[in-house]
XYZ file of C-alpha atoms in Angstrom:
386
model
C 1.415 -9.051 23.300
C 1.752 -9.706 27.181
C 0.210 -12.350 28.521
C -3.420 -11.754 29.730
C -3.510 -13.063 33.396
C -1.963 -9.604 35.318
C -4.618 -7.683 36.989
C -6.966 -5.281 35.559
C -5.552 -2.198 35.070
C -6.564 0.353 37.529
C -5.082 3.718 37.159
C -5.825 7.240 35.281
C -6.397 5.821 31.643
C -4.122 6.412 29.038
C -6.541 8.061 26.141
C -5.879 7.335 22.618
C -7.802 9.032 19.843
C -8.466 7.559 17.149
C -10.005 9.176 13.660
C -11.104 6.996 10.661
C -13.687 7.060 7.732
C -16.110 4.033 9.231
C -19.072 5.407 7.638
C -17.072 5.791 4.131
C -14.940 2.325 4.679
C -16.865 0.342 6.750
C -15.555 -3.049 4.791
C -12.409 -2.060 5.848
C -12.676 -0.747 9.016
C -15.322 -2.255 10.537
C -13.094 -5.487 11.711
C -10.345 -2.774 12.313
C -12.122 -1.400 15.336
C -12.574 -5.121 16.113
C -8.410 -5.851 15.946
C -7.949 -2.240 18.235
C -10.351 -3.180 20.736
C -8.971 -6.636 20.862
C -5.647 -5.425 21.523
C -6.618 -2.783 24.236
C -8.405 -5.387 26.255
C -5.053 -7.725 25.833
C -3.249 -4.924 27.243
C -5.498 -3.907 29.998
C -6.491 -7.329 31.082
C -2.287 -8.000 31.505
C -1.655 -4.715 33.885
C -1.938 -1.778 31.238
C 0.891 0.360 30.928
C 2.083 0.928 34.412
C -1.191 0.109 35.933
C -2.915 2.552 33.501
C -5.426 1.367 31.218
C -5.852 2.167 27.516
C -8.586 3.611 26.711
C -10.378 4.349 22.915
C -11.772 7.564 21.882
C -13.050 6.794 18.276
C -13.962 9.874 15.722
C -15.182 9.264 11.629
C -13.704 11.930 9.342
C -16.553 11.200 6.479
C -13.312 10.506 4.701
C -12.651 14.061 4.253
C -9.395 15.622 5.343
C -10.998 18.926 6.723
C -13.810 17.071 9.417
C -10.247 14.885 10.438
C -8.316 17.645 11.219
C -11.267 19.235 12.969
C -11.728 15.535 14.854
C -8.162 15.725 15.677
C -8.625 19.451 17.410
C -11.793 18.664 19.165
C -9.848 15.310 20.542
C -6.974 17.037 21.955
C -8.965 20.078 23.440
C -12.499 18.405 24.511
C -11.225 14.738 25.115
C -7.701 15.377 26.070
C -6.062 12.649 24.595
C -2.811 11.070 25.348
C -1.527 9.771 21.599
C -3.520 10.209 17.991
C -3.501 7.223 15.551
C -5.725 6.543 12.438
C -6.792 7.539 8.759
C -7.561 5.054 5.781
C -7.533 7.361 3.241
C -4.155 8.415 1.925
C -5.273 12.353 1.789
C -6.537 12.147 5.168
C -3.700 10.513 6.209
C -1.900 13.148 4.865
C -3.937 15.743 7.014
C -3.290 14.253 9.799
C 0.201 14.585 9.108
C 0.495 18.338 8.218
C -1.482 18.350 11.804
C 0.502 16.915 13.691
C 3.797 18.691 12.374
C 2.151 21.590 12.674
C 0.767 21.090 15.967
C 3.668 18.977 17.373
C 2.056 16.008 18.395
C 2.559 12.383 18.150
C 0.484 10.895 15.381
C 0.432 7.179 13.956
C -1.114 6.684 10.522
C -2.243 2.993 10.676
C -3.193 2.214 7.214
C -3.163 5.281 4.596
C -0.901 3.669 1.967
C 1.139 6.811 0.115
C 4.370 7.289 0.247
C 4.321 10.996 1.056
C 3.738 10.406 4.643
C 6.692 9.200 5.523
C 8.952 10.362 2.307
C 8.118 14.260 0.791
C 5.811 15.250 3.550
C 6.816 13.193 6.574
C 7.823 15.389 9.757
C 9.677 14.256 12.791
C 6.081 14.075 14.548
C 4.754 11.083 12.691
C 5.073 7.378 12.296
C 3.730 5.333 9.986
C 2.656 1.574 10.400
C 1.422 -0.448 7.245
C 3.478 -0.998 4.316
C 3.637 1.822 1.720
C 2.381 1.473 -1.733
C 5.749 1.444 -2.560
C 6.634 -1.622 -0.320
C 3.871 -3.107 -1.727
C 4.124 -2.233 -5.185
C 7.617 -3.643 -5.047
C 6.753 -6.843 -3.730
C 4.488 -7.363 -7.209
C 6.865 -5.958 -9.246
C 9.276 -8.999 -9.740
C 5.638 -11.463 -10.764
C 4.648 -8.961 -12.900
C 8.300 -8.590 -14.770
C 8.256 -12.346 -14.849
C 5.231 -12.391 -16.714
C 7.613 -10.516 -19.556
C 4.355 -8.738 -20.949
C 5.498 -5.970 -22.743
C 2.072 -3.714 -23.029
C 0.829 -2.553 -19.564
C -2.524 -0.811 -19.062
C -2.990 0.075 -15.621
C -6.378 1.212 -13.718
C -6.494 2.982 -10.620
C -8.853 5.647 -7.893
C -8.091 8.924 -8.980
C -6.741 10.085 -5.848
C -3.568 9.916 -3.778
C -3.011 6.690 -2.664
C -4.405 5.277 -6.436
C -1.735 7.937 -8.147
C 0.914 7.201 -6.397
C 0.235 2.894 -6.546
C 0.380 3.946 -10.426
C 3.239 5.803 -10.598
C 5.621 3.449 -9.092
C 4.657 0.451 -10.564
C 5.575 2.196 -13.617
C 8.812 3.589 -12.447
C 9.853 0.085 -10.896
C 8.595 -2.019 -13.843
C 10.697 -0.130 -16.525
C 13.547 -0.788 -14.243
C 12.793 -4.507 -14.043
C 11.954 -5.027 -17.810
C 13.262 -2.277 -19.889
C 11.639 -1.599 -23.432
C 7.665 -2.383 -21.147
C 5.109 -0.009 -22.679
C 1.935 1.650 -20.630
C -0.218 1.702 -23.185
C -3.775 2.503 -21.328
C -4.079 3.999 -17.996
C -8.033 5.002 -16.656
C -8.057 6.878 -13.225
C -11.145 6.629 -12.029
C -13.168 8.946 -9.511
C -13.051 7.291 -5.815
C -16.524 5.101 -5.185
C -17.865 6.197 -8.503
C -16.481 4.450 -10.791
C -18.387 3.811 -14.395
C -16.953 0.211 -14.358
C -18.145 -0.746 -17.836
C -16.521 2.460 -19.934
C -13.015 1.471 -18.087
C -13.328 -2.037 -18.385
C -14.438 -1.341 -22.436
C -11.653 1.315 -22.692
C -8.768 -1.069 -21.464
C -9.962 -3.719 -23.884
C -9.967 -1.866 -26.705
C -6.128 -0.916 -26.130
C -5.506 -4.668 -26.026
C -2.926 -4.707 -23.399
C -1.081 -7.708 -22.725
C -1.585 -7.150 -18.873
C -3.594 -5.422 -16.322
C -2.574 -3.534 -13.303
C -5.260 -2.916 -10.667
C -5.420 -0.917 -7.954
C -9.181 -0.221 -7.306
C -10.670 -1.435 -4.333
C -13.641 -2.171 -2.076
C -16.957 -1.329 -4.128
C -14.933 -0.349 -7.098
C -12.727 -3.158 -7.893
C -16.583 -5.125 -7.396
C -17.983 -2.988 -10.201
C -14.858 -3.596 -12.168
C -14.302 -7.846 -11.862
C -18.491 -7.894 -12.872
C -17.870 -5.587 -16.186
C -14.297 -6.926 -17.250
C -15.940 -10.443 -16.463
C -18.716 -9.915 -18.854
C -16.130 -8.432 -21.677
C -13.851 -10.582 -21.238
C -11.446 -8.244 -20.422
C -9.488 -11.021 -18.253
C -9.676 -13.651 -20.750
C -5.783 -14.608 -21.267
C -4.785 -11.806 -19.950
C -2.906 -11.432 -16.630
C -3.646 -9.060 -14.234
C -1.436 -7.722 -10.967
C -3.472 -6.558 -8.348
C -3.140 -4.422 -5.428
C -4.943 -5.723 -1.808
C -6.883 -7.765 -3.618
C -6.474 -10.491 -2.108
C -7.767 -9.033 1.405
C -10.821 -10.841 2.719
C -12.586 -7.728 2.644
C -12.861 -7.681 -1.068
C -12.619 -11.314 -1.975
C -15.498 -12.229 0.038
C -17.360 -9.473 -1.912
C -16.630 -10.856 -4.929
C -17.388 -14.724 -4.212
C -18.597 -16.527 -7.317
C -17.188 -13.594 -9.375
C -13.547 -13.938 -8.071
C -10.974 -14.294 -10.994
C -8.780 -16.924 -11.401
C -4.910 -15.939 -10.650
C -4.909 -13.016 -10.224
C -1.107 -11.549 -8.693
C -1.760 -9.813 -5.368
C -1.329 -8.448 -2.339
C -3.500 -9.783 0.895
C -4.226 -11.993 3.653
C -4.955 -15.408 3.464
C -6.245 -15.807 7.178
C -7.137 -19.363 6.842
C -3.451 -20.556 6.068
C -1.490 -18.716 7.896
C 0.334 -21.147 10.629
C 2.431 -19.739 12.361
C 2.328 -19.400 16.170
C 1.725 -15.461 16.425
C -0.787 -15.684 14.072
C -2.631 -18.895 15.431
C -2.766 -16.992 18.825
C -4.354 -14.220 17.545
C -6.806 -15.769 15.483
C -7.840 -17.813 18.254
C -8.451 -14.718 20.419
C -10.153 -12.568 17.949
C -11.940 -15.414 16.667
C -12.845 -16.231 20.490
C -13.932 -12.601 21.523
C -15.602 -11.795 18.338
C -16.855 -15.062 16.950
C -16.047 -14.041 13.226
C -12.721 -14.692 11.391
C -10.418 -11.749 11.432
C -9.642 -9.501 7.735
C -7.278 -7.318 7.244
C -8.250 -4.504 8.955
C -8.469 -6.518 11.976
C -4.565 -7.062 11.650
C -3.580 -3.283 11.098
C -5.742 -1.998 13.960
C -4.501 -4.862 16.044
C -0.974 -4.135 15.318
C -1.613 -0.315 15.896
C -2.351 -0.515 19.807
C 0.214 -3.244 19.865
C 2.546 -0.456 18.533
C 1.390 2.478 20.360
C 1.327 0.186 23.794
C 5.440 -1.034 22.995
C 6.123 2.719 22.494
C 4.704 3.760 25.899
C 6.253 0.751 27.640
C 9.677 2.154 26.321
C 8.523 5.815 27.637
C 8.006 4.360 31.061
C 3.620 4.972 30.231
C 4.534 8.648 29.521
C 2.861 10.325 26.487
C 4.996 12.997 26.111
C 5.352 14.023 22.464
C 9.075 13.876 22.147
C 9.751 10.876 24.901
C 7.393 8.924 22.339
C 8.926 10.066 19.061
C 12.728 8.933 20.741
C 10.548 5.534 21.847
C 9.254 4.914 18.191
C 12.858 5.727 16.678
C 13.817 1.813 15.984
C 10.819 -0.089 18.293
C 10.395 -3.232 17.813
C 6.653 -4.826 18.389
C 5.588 -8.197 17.977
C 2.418 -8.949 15.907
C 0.699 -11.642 14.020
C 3.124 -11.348 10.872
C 5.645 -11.730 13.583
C 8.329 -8.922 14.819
C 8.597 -5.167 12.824
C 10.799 -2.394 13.727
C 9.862 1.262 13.342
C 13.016 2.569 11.030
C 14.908 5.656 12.155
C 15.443 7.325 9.340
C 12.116 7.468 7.995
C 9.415 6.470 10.271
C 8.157 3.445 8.371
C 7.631 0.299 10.165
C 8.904 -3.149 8.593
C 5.110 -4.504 8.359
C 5.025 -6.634 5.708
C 2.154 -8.452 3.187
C 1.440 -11.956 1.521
C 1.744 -12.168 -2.268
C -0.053 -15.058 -3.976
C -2.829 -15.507 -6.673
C -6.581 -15.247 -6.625
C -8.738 -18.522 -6.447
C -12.626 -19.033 -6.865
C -13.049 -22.131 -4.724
C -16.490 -23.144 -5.145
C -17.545 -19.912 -5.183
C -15.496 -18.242 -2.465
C -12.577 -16.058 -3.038
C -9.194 -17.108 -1.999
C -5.433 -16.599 -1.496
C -3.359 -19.793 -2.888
C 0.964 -20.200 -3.412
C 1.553 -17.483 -1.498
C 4.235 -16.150 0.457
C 4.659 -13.623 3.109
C 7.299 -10.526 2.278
C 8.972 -8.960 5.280
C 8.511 -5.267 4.426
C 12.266 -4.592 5.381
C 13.486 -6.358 2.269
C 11.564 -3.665 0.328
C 13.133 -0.302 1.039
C 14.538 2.449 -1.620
C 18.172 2.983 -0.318
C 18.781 5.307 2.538
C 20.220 8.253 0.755
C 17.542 8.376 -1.685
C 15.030 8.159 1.324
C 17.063 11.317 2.842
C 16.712 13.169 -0.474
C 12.946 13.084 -0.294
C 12.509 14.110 2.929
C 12.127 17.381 4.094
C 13.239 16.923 7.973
């Protein structure tokens, strides 16, 4: 990000709209809105975008894909909005993304995680900025082959983003370690799961490993009943997010022991682009950042290096030509915005869980640049529809 000693910026404000399910994912995206608004006022206290400011315009989609496309309307025609950006949920996201082919706009998906946003359903209109779950589900892949368990049960949200998590590691796992068996698999209805039948159900199929993907209240419910049956006992377990403050510090005295996942380890991280934003956010906010805090931050980051490339101009087609290949620099350090499918190179820290003293960590962990996690080009070109 600039430096933050220009002037103010002073002109017409540049309007960005931004939907999200805060009232459904507040864990989550509570320090989110925290990492955008951080970023904006970087950007408008170093000049804005050609003088202009940024400015927020924040709507909740009650995590339902019908209120965000309505959000998304009522932003364009009532707020008149510049760019769109947003969604958690990965069948919001998706919403958002049959919007915005279908309206022709410019639309960023921050977080929602499946692939179809960018692969079977991705449209010239929209980018996408954190890693997939196929990017992510590749970077566990080679610790969970290593583990050379051959009997996999696997638990996961019955809904997009927890179907598609599931489906790859099993297609990327049998190529890894041929002969592996999935011999359990318990999809479980999103924020209602019945923790103790699942966590009963995968023991009795005695599975040589676990793969989780629950998260936020659910993957709570599930640690406290798989805890008290033992269901970890011995037993390895590969973990998606995880290891994101946002659930660890839920869990505190009930956090596993290693655990393989994906996350952010906030408090080890030392690298220069990370200590200077941790310093800020920590500065502006006083509270340590999660990682919501990262994607939002990296959002407006993303959204401000594609209008500095368009010379501040929104236009819809100036800013999909701007995105095609941008490179932005965030806390993980630089990530590009690929061409050919609209993914950006965002990448994630794998490590294992901790309970230190009570408090959930990341330890031996290492930080995978999400371009070294790609499916080749032409199959990426097969899946996509334009």
């Amino acid at each position: 990000m600039p430096a933050a000693r220009a002037q103010p910026a002073a002109g017409r404000p540049i309007r960005i709209g931004e939907i999200n399910s805060y009232k459904a994912q507040p864990a989550f995206l509570e320090p989110y809105r925290k990492g955008m608004e951080l970023a904006v006022a970087q950007v408008n206290a170093a000049g804005g975008i050609g003088g202009r400011p940024l400015e927020l315009v924040v709507r909740d989609d009650n995590g339902n894909p019908g209120d965000a496309v309505r959000a998304a309307e009522e932003l364009y025609t009532r707020e008149k909005i510049d760019v769109l950006t947003g969604a958690f949920l990965s069948h919001v996201g998706l919403a958002l993304t049959d919007f915005a082919r279908q309206k022709q706009r410019f639309y960023l998906a921050s977080e929602p995680l499946t692939d179809k946003i960018v692969w079977e359903n991705g449209n010239r209109y929209t980018f996408r900025l954190r890693p997939s779950t196929w990017m992510q589900v590749a970077m566990l892949v080679p610790e969970a082959a290593a583990l050379k368990k051959k009997r996999w049960a696997i638990v996961y949200p019955n809904y997009e983003y927890g179907q598609s998590a599931a489906a790859t590691f099993k297609k990327l796992l049998a190529a890894a370690q041929p002969g592996v068996e999935f011999v359990a698999e318990q999809a479980a209805p999103l924020g209602k799961v019945d923790a103790g039948s699942v966590a009963q159900a995968l023991a009795d199929a005695k599975p040589d490993a676990i793969f989780n993907v629950l998260f936020a209240a659910d993957l709570a419910k599930f640690v406290r009943e798989g805890n008290t049956r033992g269901l970890f006992e011995q037993r390895p377990v590969v973990s998606l997010l995880s290891g994101e403050p946002e659930y660890l510090d839920t869990l505190k005295a009930e956090t596993p022991d290693g655990w393989i996942v994906t996350g952010y380890p906030w408090y080890a991280i030392r690298t220069p682009e990370h200590r200077a934003f941790l310093d800020a956010y920590q500065a502006r906010f006083k509270d340590y950042p999660r990682a919501g805090s990262v994607v939002g931050y990296n959002a407006i980051a993303s959204i401000a290096a594609g209008l500095r490339r368009t010379g501040g101009s929104a236009d819809t087609e100036k800013l999909i030509a701007a995105f095609r290949g941008l490179r932005v620099d965030t806390p993980f350090g630089p990530i590009v915005y690929r061409a050919q499918d609209h993914q950006s190179t965002m990448g994630a820290y794998v490590g294992r869980t901790k309970n230190d003293g009570g408090k959930g960590v990341m330890v031996d962990f290492k930080y995978q640049d999400g371009a070294k996690f790609q499916p080749a080009d032409a199959d990426i070109k097969a899946w996509r529809k334009e």
